[in-house]
mmCIF file of C-alpha atoms and ligand atoms in Angstrom:
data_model
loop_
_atom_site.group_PDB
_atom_site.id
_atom_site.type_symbol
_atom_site.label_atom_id
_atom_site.label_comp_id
_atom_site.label_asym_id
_atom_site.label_seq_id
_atom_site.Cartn_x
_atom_site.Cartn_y
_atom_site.Cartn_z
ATOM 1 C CA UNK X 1 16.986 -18.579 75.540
ATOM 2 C CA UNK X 2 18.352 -15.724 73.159
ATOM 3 C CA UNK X 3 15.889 -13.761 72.151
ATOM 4 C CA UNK X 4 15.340 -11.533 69.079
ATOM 5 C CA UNK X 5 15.185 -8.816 71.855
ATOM 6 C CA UNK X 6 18.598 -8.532 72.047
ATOM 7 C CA UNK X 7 19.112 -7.317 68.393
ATOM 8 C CA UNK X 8 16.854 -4.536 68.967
ATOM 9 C CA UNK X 9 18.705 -0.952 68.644
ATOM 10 C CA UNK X 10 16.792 0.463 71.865
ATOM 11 C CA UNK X 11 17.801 4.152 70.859
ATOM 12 C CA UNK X 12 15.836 3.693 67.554
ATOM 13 C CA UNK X 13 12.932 2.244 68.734
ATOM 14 C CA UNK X 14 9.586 3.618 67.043
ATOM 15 C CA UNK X 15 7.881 6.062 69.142
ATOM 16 C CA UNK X 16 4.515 5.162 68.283
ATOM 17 C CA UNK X 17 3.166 1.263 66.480
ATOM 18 C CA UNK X 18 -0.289 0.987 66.066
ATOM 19 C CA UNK X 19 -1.691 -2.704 65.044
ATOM 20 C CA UNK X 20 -4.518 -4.092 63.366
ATOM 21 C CA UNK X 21 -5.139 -7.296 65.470
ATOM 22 C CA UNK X 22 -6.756 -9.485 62.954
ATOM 23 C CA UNK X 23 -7.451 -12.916 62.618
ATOM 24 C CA UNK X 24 -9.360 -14.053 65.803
ATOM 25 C CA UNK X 25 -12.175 -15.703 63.742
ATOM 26 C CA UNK X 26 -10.152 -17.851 61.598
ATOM 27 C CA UNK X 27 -7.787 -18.936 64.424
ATOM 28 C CA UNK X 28 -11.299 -19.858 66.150
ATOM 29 C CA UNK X 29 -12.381 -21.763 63.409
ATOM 30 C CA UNK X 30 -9.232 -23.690 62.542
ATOM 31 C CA UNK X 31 -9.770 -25.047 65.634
ATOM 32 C CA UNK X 32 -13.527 -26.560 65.526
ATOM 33 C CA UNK X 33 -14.236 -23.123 67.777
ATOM 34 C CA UNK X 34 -16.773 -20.210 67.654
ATOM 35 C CA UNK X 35 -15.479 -17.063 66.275
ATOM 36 C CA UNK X 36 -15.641 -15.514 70.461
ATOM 37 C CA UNK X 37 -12.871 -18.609 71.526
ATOM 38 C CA UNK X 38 -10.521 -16.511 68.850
ATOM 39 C CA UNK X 39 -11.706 -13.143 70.311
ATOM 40 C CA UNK X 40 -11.014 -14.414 74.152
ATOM 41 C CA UNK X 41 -7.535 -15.450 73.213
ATOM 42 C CA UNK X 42 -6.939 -12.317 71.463
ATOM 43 C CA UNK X 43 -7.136 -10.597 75.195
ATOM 44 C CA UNK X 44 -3.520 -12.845 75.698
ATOM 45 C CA UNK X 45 -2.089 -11.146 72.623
ATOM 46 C CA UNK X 46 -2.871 -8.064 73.871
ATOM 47 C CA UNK X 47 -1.366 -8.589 77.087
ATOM 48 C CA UNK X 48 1.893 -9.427 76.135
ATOM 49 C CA UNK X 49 2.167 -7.363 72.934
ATOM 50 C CA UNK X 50 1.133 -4.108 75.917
ATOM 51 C CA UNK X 51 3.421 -5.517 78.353
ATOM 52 C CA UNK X 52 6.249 -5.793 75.881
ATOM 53 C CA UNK X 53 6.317 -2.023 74.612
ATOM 54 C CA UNK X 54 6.298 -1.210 78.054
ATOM 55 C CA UNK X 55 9.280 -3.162 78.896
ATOM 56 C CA UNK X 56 10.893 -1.767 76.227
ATOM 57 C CA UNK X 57 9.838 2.028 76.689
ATOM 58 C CA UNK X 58 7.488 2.796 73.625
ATOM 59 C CA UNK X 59 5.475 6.097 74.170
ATOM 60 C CA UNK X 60 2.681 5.163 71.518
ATOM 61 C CA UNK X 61 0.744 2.358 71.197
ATOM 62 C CA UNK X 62 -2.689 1.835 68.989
ATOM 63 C CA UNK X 63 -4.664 -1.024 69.124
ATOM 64 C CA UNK X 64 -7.468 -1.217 66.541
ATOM 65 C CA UNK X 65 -10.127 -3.379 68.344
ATOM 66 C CA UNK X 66 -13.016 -2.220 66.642
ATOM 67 C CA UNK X 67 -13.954 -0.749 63.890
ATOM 68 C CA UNK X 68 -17.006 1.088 62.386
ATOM 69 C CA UNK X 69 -17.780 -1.461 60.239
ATOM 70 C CA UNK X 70 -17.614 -3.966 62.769
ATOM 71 C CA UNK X 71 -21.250 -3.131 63.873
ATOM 72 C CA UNK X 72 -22.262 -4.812 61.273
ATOM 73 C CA UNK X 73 -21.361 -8.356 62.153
ATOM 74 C CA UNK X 74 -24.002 -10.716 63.790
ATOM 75 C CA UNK X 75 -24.889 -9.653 66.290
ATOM 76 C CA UNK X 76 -23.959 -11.979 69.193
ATOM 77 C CA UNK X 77 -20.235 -11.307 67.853
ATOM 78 C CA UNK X 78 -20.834 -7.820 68.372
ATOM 79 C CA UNK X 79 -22.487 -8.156 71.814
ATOM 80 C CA UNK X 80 -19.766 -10.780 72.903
ATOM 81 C CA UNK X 81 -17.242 -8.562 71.747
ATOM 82 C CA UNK X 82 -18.217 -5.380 74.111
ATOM 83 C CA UNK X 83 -18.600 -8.142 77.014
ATOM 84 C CA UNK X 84 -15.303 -8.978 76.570
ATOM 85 C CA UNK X 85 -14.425 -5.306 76.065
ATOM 86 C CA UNK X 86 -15.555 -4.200 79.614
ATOM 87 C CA UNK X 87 -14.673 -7.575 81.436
ATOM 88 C CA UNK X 88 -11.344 -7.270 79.912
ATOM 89 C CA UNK X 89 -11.039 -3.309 81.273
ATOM 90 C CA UNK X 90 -12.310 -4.325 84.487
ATOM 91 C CA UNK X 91 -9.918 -6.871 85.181
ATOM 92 C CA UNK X 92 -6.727 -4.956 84.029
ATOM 93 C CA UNK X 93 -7.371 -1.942 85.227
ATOM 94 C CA UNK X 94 -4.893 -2.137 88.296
ATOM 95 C CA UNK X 95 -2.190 -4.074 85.226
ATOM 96 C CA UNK X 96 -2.225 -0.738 83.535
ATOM 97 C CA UNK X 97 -1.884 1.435 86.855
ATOM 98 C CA UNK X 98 1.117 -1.329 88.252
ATOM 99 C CA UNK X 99 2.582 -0.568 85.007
ATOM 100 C CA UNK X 100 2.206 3.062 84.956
ATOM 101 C CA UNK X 101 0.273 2.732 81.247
ATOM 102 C CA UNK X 102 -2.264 5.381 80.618
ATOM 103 C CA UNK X 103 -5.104 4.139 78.802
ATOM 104 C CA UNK X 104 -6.692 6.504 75.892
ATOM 105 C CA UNK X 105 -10.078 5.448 73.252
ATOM 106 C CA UNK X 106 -10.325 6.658 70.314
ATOM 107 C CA UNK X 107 -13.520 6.360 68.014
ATOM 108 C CA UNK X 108 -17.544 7.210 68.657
ATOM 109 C CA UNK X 109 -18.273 6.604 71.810
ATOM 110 C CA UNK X 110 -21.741 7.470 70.887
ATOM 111 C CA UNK X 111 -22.270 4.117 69.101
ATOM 112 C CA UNK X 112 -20.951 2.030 72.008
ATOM 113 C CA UNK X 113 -23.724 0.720 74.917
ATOM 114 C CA UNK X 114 -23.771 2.776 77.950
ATOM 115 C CA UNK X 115 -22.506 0.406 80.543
ATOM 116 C CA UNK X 116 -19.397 0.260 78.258
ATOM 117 C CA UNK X 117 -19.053 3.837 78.262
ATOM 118 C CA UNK X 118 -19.006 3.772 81.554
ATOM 119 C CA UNK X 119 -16.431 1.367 81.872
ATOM 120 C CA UNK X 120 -14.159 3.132 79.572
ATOM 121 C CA UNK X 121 -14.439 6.851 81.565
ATOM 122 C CA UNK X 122 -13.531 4.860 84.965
ATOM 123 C CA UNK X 123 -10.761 3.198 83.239
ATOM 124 C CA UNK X 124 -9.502 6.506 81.510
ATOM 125 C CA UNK X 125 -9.886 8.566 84.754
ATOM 126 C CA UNK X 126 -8.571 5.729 86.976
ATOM 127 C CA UNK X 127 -5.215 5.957 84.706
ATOM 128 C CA UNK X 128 -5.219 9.404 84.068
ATOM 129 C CA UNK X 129 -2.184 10.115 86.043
ATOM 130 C CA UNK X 130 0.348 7.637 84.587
ATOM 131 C CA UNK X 131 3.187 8.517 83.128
ATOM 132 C CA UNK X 132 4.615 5.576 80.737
ATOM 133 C CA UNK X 133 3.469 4.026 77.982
ATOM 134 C CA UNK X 134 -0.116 5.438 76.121
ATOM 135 C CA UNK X 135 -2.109 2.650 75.289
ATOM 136 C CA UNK X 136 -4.391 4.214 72.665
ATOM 137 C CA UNK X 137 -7.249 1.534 71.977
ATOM 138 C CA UNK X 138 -9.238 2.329 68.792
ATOM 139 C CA UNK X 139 -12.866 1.153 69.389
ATOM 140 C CA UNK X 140 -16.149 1.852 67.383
ATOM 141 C CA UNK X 141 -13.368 3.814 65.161
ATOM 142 C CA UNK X 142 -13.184 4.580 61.831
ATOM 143 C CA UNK X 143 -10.997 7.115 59.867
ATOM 144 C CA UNK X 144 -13.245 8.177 57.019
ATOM 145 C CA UNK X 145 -15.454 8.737 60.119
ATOM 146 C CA UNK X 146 -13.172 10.670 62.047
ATOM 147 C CA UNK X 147 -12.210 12.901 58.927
ATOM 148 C CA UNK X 148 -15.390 13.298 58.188
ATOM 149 C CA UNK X 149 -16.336 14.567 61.936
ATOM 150 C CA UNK X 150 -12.684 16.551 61.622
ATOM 151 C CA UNK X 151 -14.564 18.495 58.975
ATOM 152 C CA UNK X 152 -18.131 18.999 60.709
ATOM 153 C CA UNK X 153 -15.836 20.552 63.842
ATOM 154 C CA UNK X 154 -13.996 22.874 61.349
ATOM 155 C CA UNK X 155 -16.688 24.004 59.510
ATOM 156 C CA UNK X 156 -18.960 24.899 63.142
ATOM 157 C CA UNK X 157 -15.719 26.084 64.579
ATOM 158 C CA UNK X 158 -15.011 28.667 61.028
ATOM 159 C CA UNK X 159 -19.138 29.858 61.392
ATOM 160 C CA UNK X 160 -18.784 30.666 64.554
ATOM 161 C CA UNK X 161 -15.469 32.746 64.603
ATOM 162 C CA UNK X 162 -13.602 30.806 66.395
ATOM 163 C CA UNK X 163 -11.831 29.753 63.444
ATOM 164 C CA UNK X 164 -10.004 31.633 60.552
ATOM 165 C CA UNK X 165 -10.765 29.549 57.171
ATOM 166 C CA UNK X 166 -7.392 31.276 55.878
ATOM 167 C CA UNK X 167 -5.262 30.221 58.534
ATOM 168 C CA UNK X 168 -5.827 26.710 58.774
ATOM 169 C CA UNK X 169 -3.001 24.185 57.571
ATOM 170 C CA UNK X 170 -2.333 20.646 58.582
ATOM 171 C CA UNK X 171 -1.120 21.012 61.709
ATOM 172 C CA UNK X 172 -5.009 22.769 62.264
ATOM 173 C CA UNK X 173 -6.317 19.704 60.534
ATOM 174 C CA UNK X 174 -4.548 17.306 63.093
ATOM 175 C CA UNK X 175 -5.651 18.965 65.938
ATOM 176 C CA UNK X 176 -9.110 17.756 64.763
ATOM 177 C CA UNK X 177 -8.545 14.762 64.445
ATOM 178 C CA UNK X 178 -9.064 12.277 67.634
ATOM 179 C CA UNK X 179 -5.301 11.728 67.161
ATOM 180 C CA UNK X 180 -4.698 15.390 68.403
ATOM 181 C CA UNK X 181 -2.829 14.173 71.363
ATOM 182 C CA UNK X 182 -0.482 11.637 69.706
ATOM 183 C CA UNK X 183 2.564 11.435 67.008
ATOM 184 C CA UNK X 184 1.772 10.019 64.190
ATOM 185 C CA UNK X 185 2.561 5.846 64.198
ATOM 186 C CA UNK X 186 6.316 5.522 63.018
ATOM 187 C CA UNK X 187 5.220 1.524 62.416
ATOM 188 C CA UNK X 188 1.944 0.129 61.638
ATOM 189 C CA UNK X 189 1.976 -3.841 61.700
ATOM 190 C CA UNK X 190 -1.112 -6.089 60.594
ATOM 191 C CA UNK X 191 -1.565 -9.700 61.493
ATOM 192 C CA UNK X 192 -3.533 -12.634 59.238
ATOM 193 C CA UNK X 193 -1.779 -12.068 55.992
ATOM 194 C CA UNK X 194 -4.464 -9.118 54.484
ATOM 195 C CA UNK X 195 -2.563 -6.104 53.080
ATOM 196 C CA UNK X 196 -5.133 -3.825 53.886
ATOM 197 C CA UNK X 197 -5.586 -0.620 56.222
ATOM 198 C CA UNK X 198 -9.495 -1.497 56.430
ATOM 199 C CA UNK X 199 -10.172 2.210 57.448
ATOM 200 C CA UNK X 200 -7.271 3.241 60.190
ATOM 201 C CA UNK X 201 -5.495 5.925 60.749
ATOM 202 C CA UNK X 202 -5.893 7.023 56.882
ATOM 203 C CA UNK X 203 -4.521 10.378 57.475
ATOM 204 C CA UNK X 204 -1.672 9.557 60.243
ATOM 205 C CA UNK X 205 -0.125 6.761 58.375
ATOM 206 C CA UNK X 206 1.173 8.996 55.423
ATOM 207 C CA UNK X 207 4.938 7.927 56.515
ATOM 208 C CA UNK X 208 4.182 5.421 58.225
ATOM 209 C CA UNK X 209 6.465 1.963 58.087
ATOM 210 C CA UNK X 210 3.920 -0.734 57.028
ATOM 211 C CA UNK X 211 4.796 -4.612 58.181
ATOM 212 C CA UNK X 212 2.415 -7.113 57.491
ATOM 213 C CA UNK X 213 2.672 -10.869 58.898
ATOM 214 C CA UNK X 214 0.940 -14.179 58.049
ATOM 215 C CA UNK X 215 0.778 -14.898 62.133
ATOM 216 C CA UNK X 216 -3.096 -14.805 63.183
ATOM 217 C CA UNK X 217 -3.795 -12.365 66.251
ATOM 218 C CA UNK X 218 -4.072 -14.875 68.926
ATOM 219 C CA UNK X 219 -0.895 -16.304 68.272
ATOM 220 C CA UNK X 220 1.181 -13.253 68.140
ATOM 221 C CA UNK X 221 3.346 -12.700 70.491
ATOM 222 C CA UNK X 222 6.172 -10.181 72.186
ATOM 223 C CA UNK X 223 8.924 -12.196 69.804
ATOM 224 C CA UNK X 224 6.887 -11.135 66.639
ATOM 225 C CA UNK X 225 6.566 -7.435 68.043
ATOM 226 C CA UNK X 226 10.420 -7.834 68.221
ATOM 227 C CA UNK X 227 10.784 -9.140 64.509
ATOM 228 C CA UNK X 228 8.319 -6.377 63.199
ATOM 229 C CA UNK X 229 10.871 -3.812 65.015
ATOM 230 C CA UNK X 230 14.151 -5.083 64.131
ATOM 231 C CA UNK X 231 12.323 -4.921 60.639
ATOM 232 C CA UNK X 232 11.294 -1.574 61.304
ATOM 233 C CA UNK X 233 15.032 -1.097 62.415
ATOM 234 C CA UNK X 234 16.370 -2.008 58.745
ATOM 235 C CA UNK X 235 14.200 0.573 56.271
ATOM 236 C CA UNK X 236 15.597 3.592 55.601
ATOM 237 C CA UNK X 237 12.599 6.298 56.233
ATOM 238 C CA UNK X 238 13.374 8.822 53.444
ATOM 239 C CA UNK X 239 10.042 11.315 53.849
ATOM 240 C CA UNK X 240 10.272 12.544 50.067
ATOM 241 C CA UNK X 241 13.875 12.975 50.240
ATOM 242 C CA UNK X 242 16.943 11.084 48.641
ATOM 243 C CA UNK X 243 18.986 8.358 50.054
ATOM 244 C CA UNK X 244 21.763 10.794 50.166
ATOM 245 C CA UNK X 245 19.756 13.121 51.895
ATOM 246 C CA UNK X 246 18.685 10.972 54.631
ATOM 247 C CA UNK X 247 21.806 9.507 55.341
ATOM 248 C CA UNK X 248 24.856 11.908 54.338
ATOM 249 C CA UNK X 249 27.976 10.485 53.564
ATOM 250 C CA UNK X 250 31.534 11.900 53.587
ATOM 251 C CA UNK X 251 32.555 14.095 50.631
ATOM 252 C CA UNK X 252 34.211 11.569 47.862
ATOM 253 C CA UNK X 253 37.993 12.321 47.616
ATOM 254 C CA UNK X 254 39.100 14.076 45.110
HETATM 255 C C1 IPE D 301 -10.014 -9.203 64.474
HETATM 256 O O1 IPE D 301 -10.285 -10.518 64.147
HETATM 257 C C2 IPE D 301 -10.872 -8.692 65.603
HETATM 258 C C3 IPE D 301 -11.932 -7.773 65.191
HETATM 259 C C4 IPE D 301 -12.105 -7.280 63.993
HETATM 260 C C5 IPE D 301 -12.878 -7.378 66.211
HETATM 261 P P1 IPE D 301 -11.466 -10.926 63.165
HETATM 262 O O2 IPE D 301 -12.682 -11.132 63.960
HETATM 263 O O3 IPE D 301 -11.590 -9.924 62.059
HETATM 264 O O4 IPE D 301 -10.930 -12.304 62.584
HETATM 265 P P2 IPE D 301 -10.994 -12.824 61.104
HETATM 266 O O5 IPE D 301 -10.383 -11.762 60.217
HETATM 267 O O6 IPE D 301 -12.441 -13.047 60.774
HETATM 268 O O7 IPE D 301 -10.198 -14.076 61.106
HETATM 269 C C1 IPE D 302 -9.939 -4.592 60.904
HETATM 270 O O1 IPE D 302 -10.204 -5.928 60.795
HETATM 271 C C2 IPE D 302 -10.551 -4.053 62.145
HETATM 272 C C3 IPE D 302 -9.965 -4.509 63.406
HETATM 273 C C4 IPE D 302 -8.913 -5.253 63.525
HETATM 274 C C5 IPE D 302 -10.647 -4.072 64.586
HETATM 275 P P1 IPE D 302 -11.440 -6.481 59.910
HETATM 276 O O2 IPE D 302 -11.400 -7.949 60.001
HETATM 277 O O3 IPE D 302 -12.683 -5.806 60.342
HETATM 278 O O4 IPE D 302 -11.032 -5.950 58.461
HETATM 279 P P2 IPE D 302 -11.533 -6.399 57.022
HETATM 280 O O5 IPE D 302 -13.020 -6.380 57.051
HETATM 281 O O6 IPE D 302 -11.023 -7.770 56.799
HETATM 282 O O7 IPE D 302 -10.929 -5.413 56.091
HETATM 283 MG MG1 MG D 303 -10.730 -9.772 60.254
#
């Protein structure tokens, strides 16, 4: 069967999508279901959405699985959620290693229960080593959090010495940020039809290619990563600059 695959230029692919995976609970609850049925399915999503940028050769990937504000839900959601957080870690584990996927977390880890803190530093050490794609999963993470702790770790860092108050510039910004270690996302895609950023990557996404699709997280699938690239694959990223700019063409004749 042809798939949209095939249209893909594979030498302009981006080097970094993150996604906000949202729409579990009313995919749940179309279907008679309790919002944790959406959440479980979700896990399937994942899969194949991880499997495909590795297939394909994407360096970046960030999956927002949790926010901040997500704490605030009932709480059986919440505690059903980091269940399925470390069951889900346990199991894939030796997926990620048999794919050569390094696995990195992003967000306060001081919020999260300890047993899934523990779960997460096996998982991050047992991957440590690999080489291919980064799997960056956002979790207890918010970014007016993480600006706001990019700020606290200035600030010590400037009283101590350690830091020049003159000499800091963006670049010193982003290495503050728990993004440090990653390009910024070249395509940011949402599912469930909300055009919203609900708190993610605020800073990073400055140039960021925003597609947004009506398809609810559980049903999204490596063909709808494929459509939101060949998308990506048709915008013309201008950074500030003008068409011409961008994309110079020949001299007109005279
Ligand atoms: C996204 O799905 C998953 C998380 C935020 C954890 P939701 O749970 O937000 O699903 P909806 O938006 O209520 O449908
Ligand atoms: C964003 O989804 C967070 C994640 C996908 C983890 P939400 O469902 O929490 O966002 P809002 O509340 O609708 O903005
Ligand atoms: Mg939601």
């Amino acid at each position: 069967m042809a798939s949209l695959k095939d249209n893909i230029d594979m030498e302009r692919l981006p080097s970094h999508i993150a996604v906000i995976m949202d729409g579990n609970g009313r995919w749940a609850e179309e279907k008679g279901q309790d919002r944790l049925y959406g959440h479980y399915h979700g896990v399937e999503s994942v899969r194949d959405i991880v499997e495909g940028c590795a297939e394909m050769g994407i360096g970046y990937l960030t999956l927002y699985a949790f926010s901040t504000e997500n704490w605030d839900r009932p709480g059986d959601e919440v505690k059903g959620l980091m269940e399925l957080l470390v069951e889900t870690i346990r199991k894939e584990v030796a997926t990620l290693n048999k794919n050569n996927i390094r696995l990195h977390v992003i967000g306060n880890m001081d919020m999260m229960p300890g047993y899934a803190k523990s779960e997460l530093a096996d998982a991050l050490a047992d991957t440590n080593g690999n080489t291919g794609l980064n799997l960056v999963m956002a979790l207890s993470y918010s970014s007016r959090w993480e600006i706001v702790e990019a700020v606290r770790n200035i600030t010590a860092d400037v009283k101590s010495g350690k830091l020049d108050p003159e000499s800091i510039n963006a670049e010193t910004f982003q290495s503050y940020l728990c993004t440090a270690d990653f390009p910024n996302p070249e395509l940011m895609i949402r599912t469930s039809g909300e055009y919203r950023i609900s708190n993610f990557l605020l800073y990073q996404v400055a140039y960021t290619e925003l597609y947004f699709t009506p398809v609810l997280w559980p049903d999204f699938r490596k063909e709808n990563l494929y459509e939101a690239i060949l998308n990506f694959q048709q915008r013309e990223r201008r950074f500030g600059k003008t068409s011409h700019q961008v994309q110079p063409r020949p001299p007109a004749k005279s």
